[in-house]
GROMACS .gro file of C-alpha atoms in nm:
model
  337
    1MET     CA    1  -0.015  -0.009   0.007
    2PRO     CA    2   0.123   0.368  -0.053
    3GLN     CA    3   0.256   0.513   0.254
    4PRO     CA    4   0.105   0.805   0.391
    5PHE     CA    5   0.317   1.071   0.255
    6PRO     CA    6   0.207   1.438   0.368
    7THR     CA    7  -0.058   1.620   0.157
    8ARG     CA    8  -0.128   2.011   0.090
    9GLN     CA    9  -0.423   2.122  -0.131
   10ILE     CA   10  -0.408   2.207  -0.512
   11GLY     CA   11  -0.768   2.362  -0.571
   12PRO     CA   12  -1.040   2.101  -0.475
   13PHE     CA   13  -0.760   1.802  -0.433
   14THR     CA   14  -0.589   1.672  -0.171
   15VAL     CA   15  -0.236   1.575  -0.303
   16SER     CA   16   0.067   1.429  -0.214
   17ALA     CA   17   0.333   1.681  -0.120
   18ILE     CA   18   0.566   1.614  -0.400
   19GLY     CA   19   0.412   1.528  -0.755
   20LEU     CA   20   0.600   1.358  -1.012
   21GLY     CA   21   0.581   1.561  -1.354
   22CYS     CA   22   0.631   1.309  -1.594
   23MET     CA   23   0.784   1.523  -1.914
   24ASN     CA   24   1.100   1.325  -1.932
   25LEU     CA   25   0.948   1.048  -1.980
   26SER     CA   26   0.882   1.106  -2.328
   27HIS     CA   27   0.993   1.504  -2.398
   28GLY     CA   28   1.274   1.708  -2.344
   29TYR     CA   29   1.538   1.562  -2.162
   30LEU     CA   30   1.787   1.315  -2.319
   31PRO     CA   31   1.882   0.977  -2.288
   32ARG     CA   32   1.517   0.889  -2.261
   33PRO     CA   33   1.383   0.574  -2.113
   34GLY     CA   34   1.260   0.298  -2.305
   35THR     CA   35   0.856   0.193  -2.272
   36ALA     CA   36   0.898  -0.079  -1.991
   37ASP     CA   37   1.136   0.144  -1.800
   38ALA     CA   38   0.910   0.468  -1.800
   39GLU     CA   39   0.602   0.241  -1.713
   40ARG     CA   40   0.790   0.086  -1.451
   41LEU     CA   41   0.916   0.435  -1.303
   42LEU     CA   42   0.510   0.538  -1.266
   43LEU     CA   43   0.379   0.266  -1.123
   44HIS     CA   44   0.675   0.325  -0.894
   45ALA     CA   45   0.582   0.637  -0.834
   46LEU     CA   46   0.186   0.549  -0.788
   47ASP     CA   47   0.278   0.247  -0.503
   48SER     CA   48   0.533   0.474  -0.322
   49GLY     CA   49   0.267   0.698  -0.263
   50ILE     CA   50   0.237   0.991  -0.507
   51THR     CA   51  -0.104   1.100  -0.575
   52PHE     CA   52  -0.046   1.356  -0.856
   53PHE     CA   53   0.067   1.307  -1.202
   54ASP     CA   54   0.178   1.603  -1.438
   55THR     CA   55   0.168   1.563  -1.816
   56ALA     CA   56   0.087   1.807  -2.080
   57ALA     CA   57  -0.092   1.769  -2.490
   58LEU     CA   58   0.312   1.920  -2.580
   59TYR     CA   59   0.500   1.636  -2.444
   60GLY     CA   60   0.594   1.359  -2.693
   61PHE     CA   61   0.360   1.542  -2.898
   62GLY     CA   62   0.127   1.365  -2.715
   63ARG     CA   63   0.316   1.021  -2.647
   64ASN     CA   64   0.392   1.146  -2.268
   65GLU     CA   65  -0.062   1.104  -2.224
   66GLU     CA   66  -0.065   0.763  -2.460
   67LEU     CA   67   0.237   0.654  -2.175
   68LEU     CA   68  -0.027   0.760  -1.845
   69GLY     CA   69  -0.316   0.620  -2.038
   70ARG     CA   70  -0.165   0.301  -2.102
   71THR     CA   71   0.013   0.243  -1.750
   72LEU     CA   72  -0.207   0.399  -1.496
   73MET     CA   73  -0.560   0.481  -1.594
   74HIS     CA   74  -0.645   0.133  -1.420
   75ARG     CA   75  -0.601   0.281  -1.126
   76ARG     CA   76  -0.801   0.580  -1.161
   77GLY     CA   77  -0.906   0.649  -0.832
   78GLU     CA   78  -0.588   0.650  -0.708
   79PHE     CA   79  -0.450   0.975  -0.776
   80THR     CA   80  -0.500   1.323  -0.940
   81LEU     CA   81  -0.457   1.400  -1.327
   82ALA     CA   82  -0.280   1.699  -1.444
   83SER     CA   83  -0.260   1.820  -1.798
   84LYS     CA   84  -0.256   2.066  -2.055
   85CYS     CA   85  -0.359   2.266  -2.332
   86VAL     CA   86  -0.250   2.622  -2.530
   87LEU     CA   87   0.133   2.478  -2.617
   88ALA     CA   88   0.076   2.178  -2.827
   89GLU     CA   89   0.180   2.036  -3.196
   90ILE     CA   90   0.069   2.209  -3.475
   91ASP     CA   91   0.138   2.135  -3.803
   92GLY     CA   92   0.420   1.891  -3.715
   93LYS     CA   93   0.575   2.169  -3.471
   94ARG     CA   94   0.549   2.355  -3.136
   95GLY     CA   95   0.259   2.576  -3.173
   96LEU     CA   96   0.065   2.847  -2.936
   97ASP     CA   97  -0.311   2.815  -2.992
   98GLY     CA   98  -0.569   2.984  -2.731
   99SER     CA   99  -0.815   2.971  -2.934
  100PRO     CA  100  -1.133   2.825  -2.761
  101GLU     CA  101  -1.143   2.621  -3.094
  102ALA     CA  102  -0.799   2.467  -3.027
  103ILE     CA  103  -0.848   2.475  -2.633
  104ALA     CA  104  -1.145   2.221  -2.691
  105ARG     CA  105  -0.995   2.051  -2.985
  106VAL     CA  106  -0.636   1.966  -2.787
  107LEU     CA  107  -0.905   1.879  -2.497
  108GLU     CA  108  -1.046   1.606  -2.680
  109ASP     CA  109  -0.737   1.446  -2.796
  110SER     CA  110  -0.580   1.466  -2.421
  111LEU     CA  111  -0.864   1.255  -2.352
  112ARG     CA  112  -0.837   1.040  -2.590
  113ARG     CA  113  -0.477   0.963  -2.549
  114LEU     CA  114  -0.497   0.954  -2.125
  115ARG     CA  115  -0.819   0.669  -2.194
  116VAL     CA  116  -1.048   0.868  -1.935
  117ASP     CA  117  -1.336   1.100  -2.024
  118HIS     CA  118  -1.213   1.347  -1.667
  119ILE     CA  119  -0.908   1.530  -1.643
  120ASP     CA  120  -0.884   1.710  -1.293
  121LEU     CA  121  -0.677   1.938  -1.289
  122TYR     CA  122  -0.617   2.137  -1.671
  123TYR     CA  123  -0.426   2.421  -1.733
  124MET     CA  124  -0.336   2.656  -2.026
  125HIS     CA  125   0.034   2.582  -2.066
  126ARG     CA  126   0.106   2.944  -2.169
  127LEU     CA  127  -0.044   3.272  -2.255
  128ASP     CA  128  -0.127   3.331  -2.645
  129PRO     CA  129  -0.097   3.699  -2.698
  130LYS     CA  130  -0.314   3.656  -2.971
  131VAL     CA  131  -0.604   3.546  -2.745
  132PRO     CA  132  -0.755   3.781  -2.439
  133VAL     CA  133  -0.715   3.513  -2.150
  134GLU     CA  134  -1.098   3.581  -2.061
  135GLU     CA  135  -1.106   3.398  -2.380
  136SER     CA  136  -0.945   3.110  -2.317
  137VAL     CA  137  -1.044   3.077  -1.948
  138GLY     CA  138  -1.424   3.091  -2.081
  139ALA     CA  139  -1.328   2.796  -2.283
  140LEU     CA  140  -1.199   2.617  -2.003
  141VAL     CA  141  -1.555   2.739  -1.812
  142ARG     CA  142  -1.716   2.565  -2.111
  143ALA     CA  143  -1.517   2.206  -2.035
  144LYS     CA  144  -1.557   2.244  -1.666
  145GLU     CA  145  -1.943   2.269  -1.697
  146ALA     CA  146  -1.954   2.014  -1.955
  147GLY     CA  147  -1.780   1.745  -1.700
  148LYS     CA  148  -1.465   1.739  -1.886
  149ILE     CA  149  -1.204   1.871  -1.621
  150GLY     CA  150  -1.247   1.942  -1.317
  151ALA     CA  151  -1.035   2.245  -1.224
  152ILE     CA  152  -0.877   2.526  -1.436
  153GLY     CA  153  -0.499   2.607  -1.407
  154LEU     CA  154  -0.242   2.839  -1.580
  155SER     CA  155   0.139   2.740  -1.624
  156GLU     CA  156   0.404   3.075  -1.657
  157MET     CA  157   0.175   3.359  -1.656
  158SER     CA  158   0.240   3.683  -1.436
  159ALA     CA  159   0.058   3.800  -1.122
  160ALA     CA  160  -0.159   4.056  -1.316
  161THR     CA  161  -0.254   3.759  -1.624
  162ILE     CA  162  -0.329   3.543  -1.295
  163ARG     CA  163  -0.584   3.785  -1.158
  164ARG     CA  164  -0.776   3.807  -1.539
  165ALA     CA  165  -0.809   3.513  -1.573
  166HIS     CA  166  -0.903   3.408  -1.220
  167ALA     CA  167  -1.206   3.664  -1.235
  168VAL     CA  168  -1.388   3.495  -1.510
  169HIS     CA  169  -1.347   3.187  -1.300
  170PRO     CA  170  -1.137   3.073  -1.007
  171ILE     CA  171  -0.784   2.956  -1.056
  172ALA     CA  172  -0.725   2.610  -0.879
  173ALA     CA  173  -0.334   2.608  -0.930
  174VAL     CA  174  -0.084   2.838  -1.087
  175GLN     CA  175   0.249   2.594  -1.248
  176THR     CA  176   0.609   2.793  -1.290
  177GLU     CA  177   0.938   2.723  -1.280
  178TYR     CA  178   1.094   2.762  -0.878
  179SER     CA  179   1.386   2.634  -0.766
  180PRO     CA  180   1.639   2.790  -0.544
  181TRP     CA  181   1.804   2.949  -0.868
  182THR     CA  182   1.469   3.049  -1.028
  183ARG     CA  183   1.335   3.273  -0.819
  184ASN     CA  184   1.088   3.475  -1.022
  185PRO     CA  185   0.786   3.375  -0.841
  186GLU     CA  186   0.896   3.560  -0.549
  187ILE     CA  187   0.848   3.894  -0.739
  188ALA     CA  188   0.431   3.858  -0.794
  189VAL     CA  189   0.318   3.549  -0.829
  190LEU     CA  190   0.355   3.292  -0.517
  191ASP     CA  191   0.191   3.619  -0.317
  192SER     CA  192  -0.131   3.640  -0.558
  193CYS     CA  193  -0.086   3.251  -0.527
  194ALA     CA  194  -0.128   3.302  -0.113
  195GLN     CA  195  -0.389   3.578  -0.154
  196LEU     CA  196  -0.632   3.425  -0.358
  197GLY     CA  197  -0.652   3.070  -0.283
  198ILE     CA  198  -0.448   2.925  -0.591
  199GLY     CA  199  -0.225   2.676  -0.538
  200PHE     CA  200   0.142   2.674  -0.677
  201VAL     CA  201   0.333   2.361  -0.890
  202ALA     CA  202   0.628   2.447  -0.895
  203PHE     CA  203   0.811   2.272  -1.158
  204SER     CA  204   1.178   2.180  -1.305
  205PRO     CA  205   1.244   2.200  -0.922
  206LEU     CA  206   1.602   2.082  -0.903
  207GLY     CA  207   1.720   2.355  -1.173
  208ARG     CA  208   1.689   2.110  -1.475
  209GLY     CA  209   1.892   1.819  -1.315
  210LEU     CA  210   2.163   2.085  -1.232
  211LEU     CA  211   2.126   2.128  -0.848
  212ALA     CA  212   2.064   1.756  -0.845
  213GLY     CA  213   2.426   1.711  -0.975
  214ASN     CA  214   2.292   1.563  -1.320
  215VAL     CA  215   2.509   1.760  -1.484
  216SER     CA  216   2.829   1.767  -1.595
  217GLY     CA  217   3.133   2.059  -1.716
  218ALA     CA  218   3.062   1.908  -2.028
  219GLY     CA  219   2.777   2.020  -2.129
  220ILE     CA  220   2.474   1.931  -2.287
  221GLY     CA  221   2.397   1.708  -2.531
  222GLU     CA  222   2.259   1.814  -2.926
  223GLY     CA  223   1.852   1.735  -2.872
  224ASP     CA  224   1.828   1.807  -2.557
  225LEU     CA  225   1.607   2.080  -2.476
  226ARG     CA  226   1.912   2.230  -2.231
  227ALA     CA  227   2.173   2.278  -2.481
  228ASP     CA  228   1.964   2.578  -2.660
  229ILE     CA  229   1.926   2.718  -2.294
  230PRO     CA  230   2.205   2.965  -2.207
  231ARG     CA  231   2.227   2.865  -1.805
  232PHE     CA  232   2.339   2.503  -1.963
  233GLN     CA  233   2.607   2.665  -2.208
  234GLY     CA  234   3.029   2.749  -2.218
  235ASP     CA  235   3.090   3.027  -1.888
  236HIS     CA  236   2.747   3.031  -1.776
  237LEU     CA  237   2.739   2.680  -1.684
  238ALA     CA  238   3.095   2.680  -1.540
  239ALA     CA  239   2.951   2.948  -1.311
  240ASN     CA  240   2.617   2.727  -1.245
  241LEU     CA  241   2.834   2.417  -1.165
  242ALA     CA  242   3.039   2.608  -0.892
  243LEU     CA  243   2.733   2.695  -0.723
  244TYR     CA  244   2.616   2.312  -0.732
  245GLU     CA  245   2.920   2.259  -0.601
  246LYS     CA  246   2.841   2.527  -0.293
  247MET     CA  247   2.454   2.374  -0.261
  248ARG     CA  248   2.646   2.011  -0.231
  249ALA     CA  249   2.869   2.114   0.038
  250LEU     CA  250   2.569   2.302   0.266
  251ALA     CA  251   2.365   1.967   0.224
  252ALA     CA  252   2.642   1.712   0.285
  253GLU     CA  253   2.677   1.987   0.647
  254ALA     CA  254   2.275   1.908   0.693
  255GLY     CA  255   2.309   1.544   0.621
  256CYS     CA  256   2.054   1.514   0.319
  257THR     CA  257   2.208   1.483  -0.097
  258PRO     CA  258   2.112   1.830  -0.281
  259ALA     CA  259   1.822   1.745  -0.422
  260GLN     CA  260   1.662   1.700  -0.128
  261LEU     CA  261   1.787   2.015   0.001
  262CYS     CA  262   1.622   2.167  -0.290
  263LEU     CA  263   1.288   2.013  -0.230
  264ALA     CA  264   1.275   2.110   0.149
  265TRP     CA  265   1.372   2.431   0.135
  266LEU     CA  266   1.092   2.469  -0.172
  267LEU     CA  267   0.849   2.303   0.032
  268SER     CA  268   0.931   2.546   0.356
  269ARG     CA  269   0.856   2.826   0.117
  270GLY     CA  270   0.488   2.758   0.171
  271PRO     CA  271   0.215   2.566   0.270
  272HIS     CA  272   0.026   2.626  -0.085
  273ILE     CA  273   0.351   2.494  -0.292
  274VAL     CA  274   0.407   2.133  -0.473
  275PRO     CA  275   0.710   2.042  -0.654
  276ILE     CA  276   0.711   1.822  -0.889
  277PRO     CA  277   1.000   1.704  -1.011
  278GLY     CA  278   1.084   1.470  -1.299
  279THR     CA  279   1.303   1.178  -1.313
  280THR     CA  280   1.358   0.871  -1.539
  281ASN     CA  281   1.563   0.666  -1.271
  282ILE     CA  282   1.369   0.498  -0.922
  283ALA     CA  283   1.660   0.574  -0.738
  284HIS     CA  284   1.632   0.940  -0.817
  285LEU     CA  285   1.255   0.932  -0.756
  286ASP     CA  286   1.300   0.746  -0.412
  287GLU     CA  287   1.545   0.997  -0.291
  288ASP     CA  288   1.318   1.258  -0.399
  289LEU     CA  289   1.091   1.136  -0.199
  290ALA     CA  290   1.287   1.121   0.075
  291ALA     CA  291   1.325   1.488   0.130
  292LEU     CA  292   0.957   1.467   0.251
  293SER     CA  293   1.113   1.338   0.597
  294LEU     CA  294   1.411   1.585   0.681
  295ASP     CA  295   1.372   1.835   0.947
  296LEU     CA  296   1.636   2.106   0.842
  297SER     CA  297   1.710   2.374   1.066
  298ASP     CA  298   1.588   2.733   0.977
  299ASP     CA  299   1.963   2.753   0.957
  300VAL     CA  300   2.039   2.566   0.679
  301LEU     CA  301   1.739   2.677   0.494
  302ALA     CA  302   1.899   3.042   0.550
  303ALA     CA  303   2.199   2.915   0.352
  304VAL     CA  304   2.004   2.822   0.032
  305ASP     CA  305   1.855   3.167   0.046
  306ALA     CA  306   2.210   3.359   0.106
  307LEU     CA  307   2.345   3.129  -0.155
  308PHE     CA  308   2.124   3.150  -0.464
  309PRO     CA  309   1.966   3.541  -0.400
  310ALA     CA  310   1.798   3.649  -0.713
  311GLY     CA  311   2.009   3.679  -1.028
  312ALA     CA  312   2.257   3.447  -0.878
  313ALA     CA  313   2.220   3.167  -1.191
  314ALA     CA  314   2.465   3.282  -1.462
  315GLY     CA  315   2.247   3.303  -1.829
  316ALA     CA  316   1.850   3.338  -1.859
  317ARG     CA  317   1.638   3.066  -1.838
  318TYR     CA  318   1.497   2.990  -2.118
  319SER     CA  319   1.564   3.015  -2.528
  320ARG     CA  320   1.509   3.314  -2.715
  321MET     CA  321   1.152   3.175  -2.836
  322ALA     CA  322   1.051   2.967  -2.510
  323GLN     CA  323   1.123   3.295  -2.350
  324ALA     CA  324   0.921   3.480  -2.569
  325GLN     CA  325   0.644   3.238  -2.483
  326ALA     CA  326   0.667   3.333  -2.086
  327GLY     CA  327   0.484   3.538  -1.939
  328THR     CA  328   0.630   3.514  -1.585
  329GLU     CA  329   0.775   3.851  -1.398
  330THR     CA  330   1.166   3.896  -1.465
  331PHE     CA  331   1.399   4.066  -1.226
  332PRO     CA  332   1.523   4.408  -1.323
  333ASP     CA  333   1.877   4.322  -1.421
  334GLU     CA  334   1.782   3.952  -1.543
  335GLU     CA  335   1.978   3.805  -1.873
  336LEU     CA  336   1.634   3.676  -2.094
  337VAL     CA  337   1.885   3.573  -2.384
   0.00000   0.00000   0.00000
């Protein structure tokens, strides 16, 4: 039976305090696992007590949803399922379409791939600047009224956009990159979520693997999305690996791993925050979940803050194209390209 992990509230859902980001089982990072290994990891996560699984139409252009559909849906009542629209495949390429028609079409495709008739939490993956957020949210409200989704979420959007969307219909969750080296949600989004009663889901909580010790000075190979991110290139990468070494030393002194320290730090930032690390490795997953049993002192958590003030990471957190699609606030001196 799953362990009685600590839980947190995301909108109407009570979920494990750490969820699973499923993207890199099918998309983005290399190497990708084989089918059997990916299925094994998903089932291990569920058996271990994770009750919050996050996917998207974009991931593998539907292959990630298909993976979850065939692997987990015979145990559908045991977990909260989240997926996303707006950012998806368009004519064989990554594309952005927040029109009500596109949202309805992508949702139907996701339901089919996931082998369900209802998705618990459905996010706008990004804001389409060509479509008022009110129109996109309206399409999701209609999907909710039809019983096809249970709650509405937003991903990588500003506090102002969140408030506009929330005025149309209560938003259950906001998802944004958040880790010690990516502090942008602290500018305005975290406070807005707390004020409005919105759950906050932290993706890439381990710095896209770098803060877990999974990136070397040799850099990232071609075909991995991180190869296009400035933080993983040249002098920026060297500077960020130097930061990681300081994090590793701090974790060793605290008696945990750097990944566990990252997750414990995130969980300490507010009761409405749920990190969703992703991994292709069962041992790494178990390591991440062990963060839930840590009891770290305020001094250790403060030391993480001191090590990673805003702007500590070298280089932009997105490629030029991806940054153009992210609405989250930036720091005044943040490098954007």
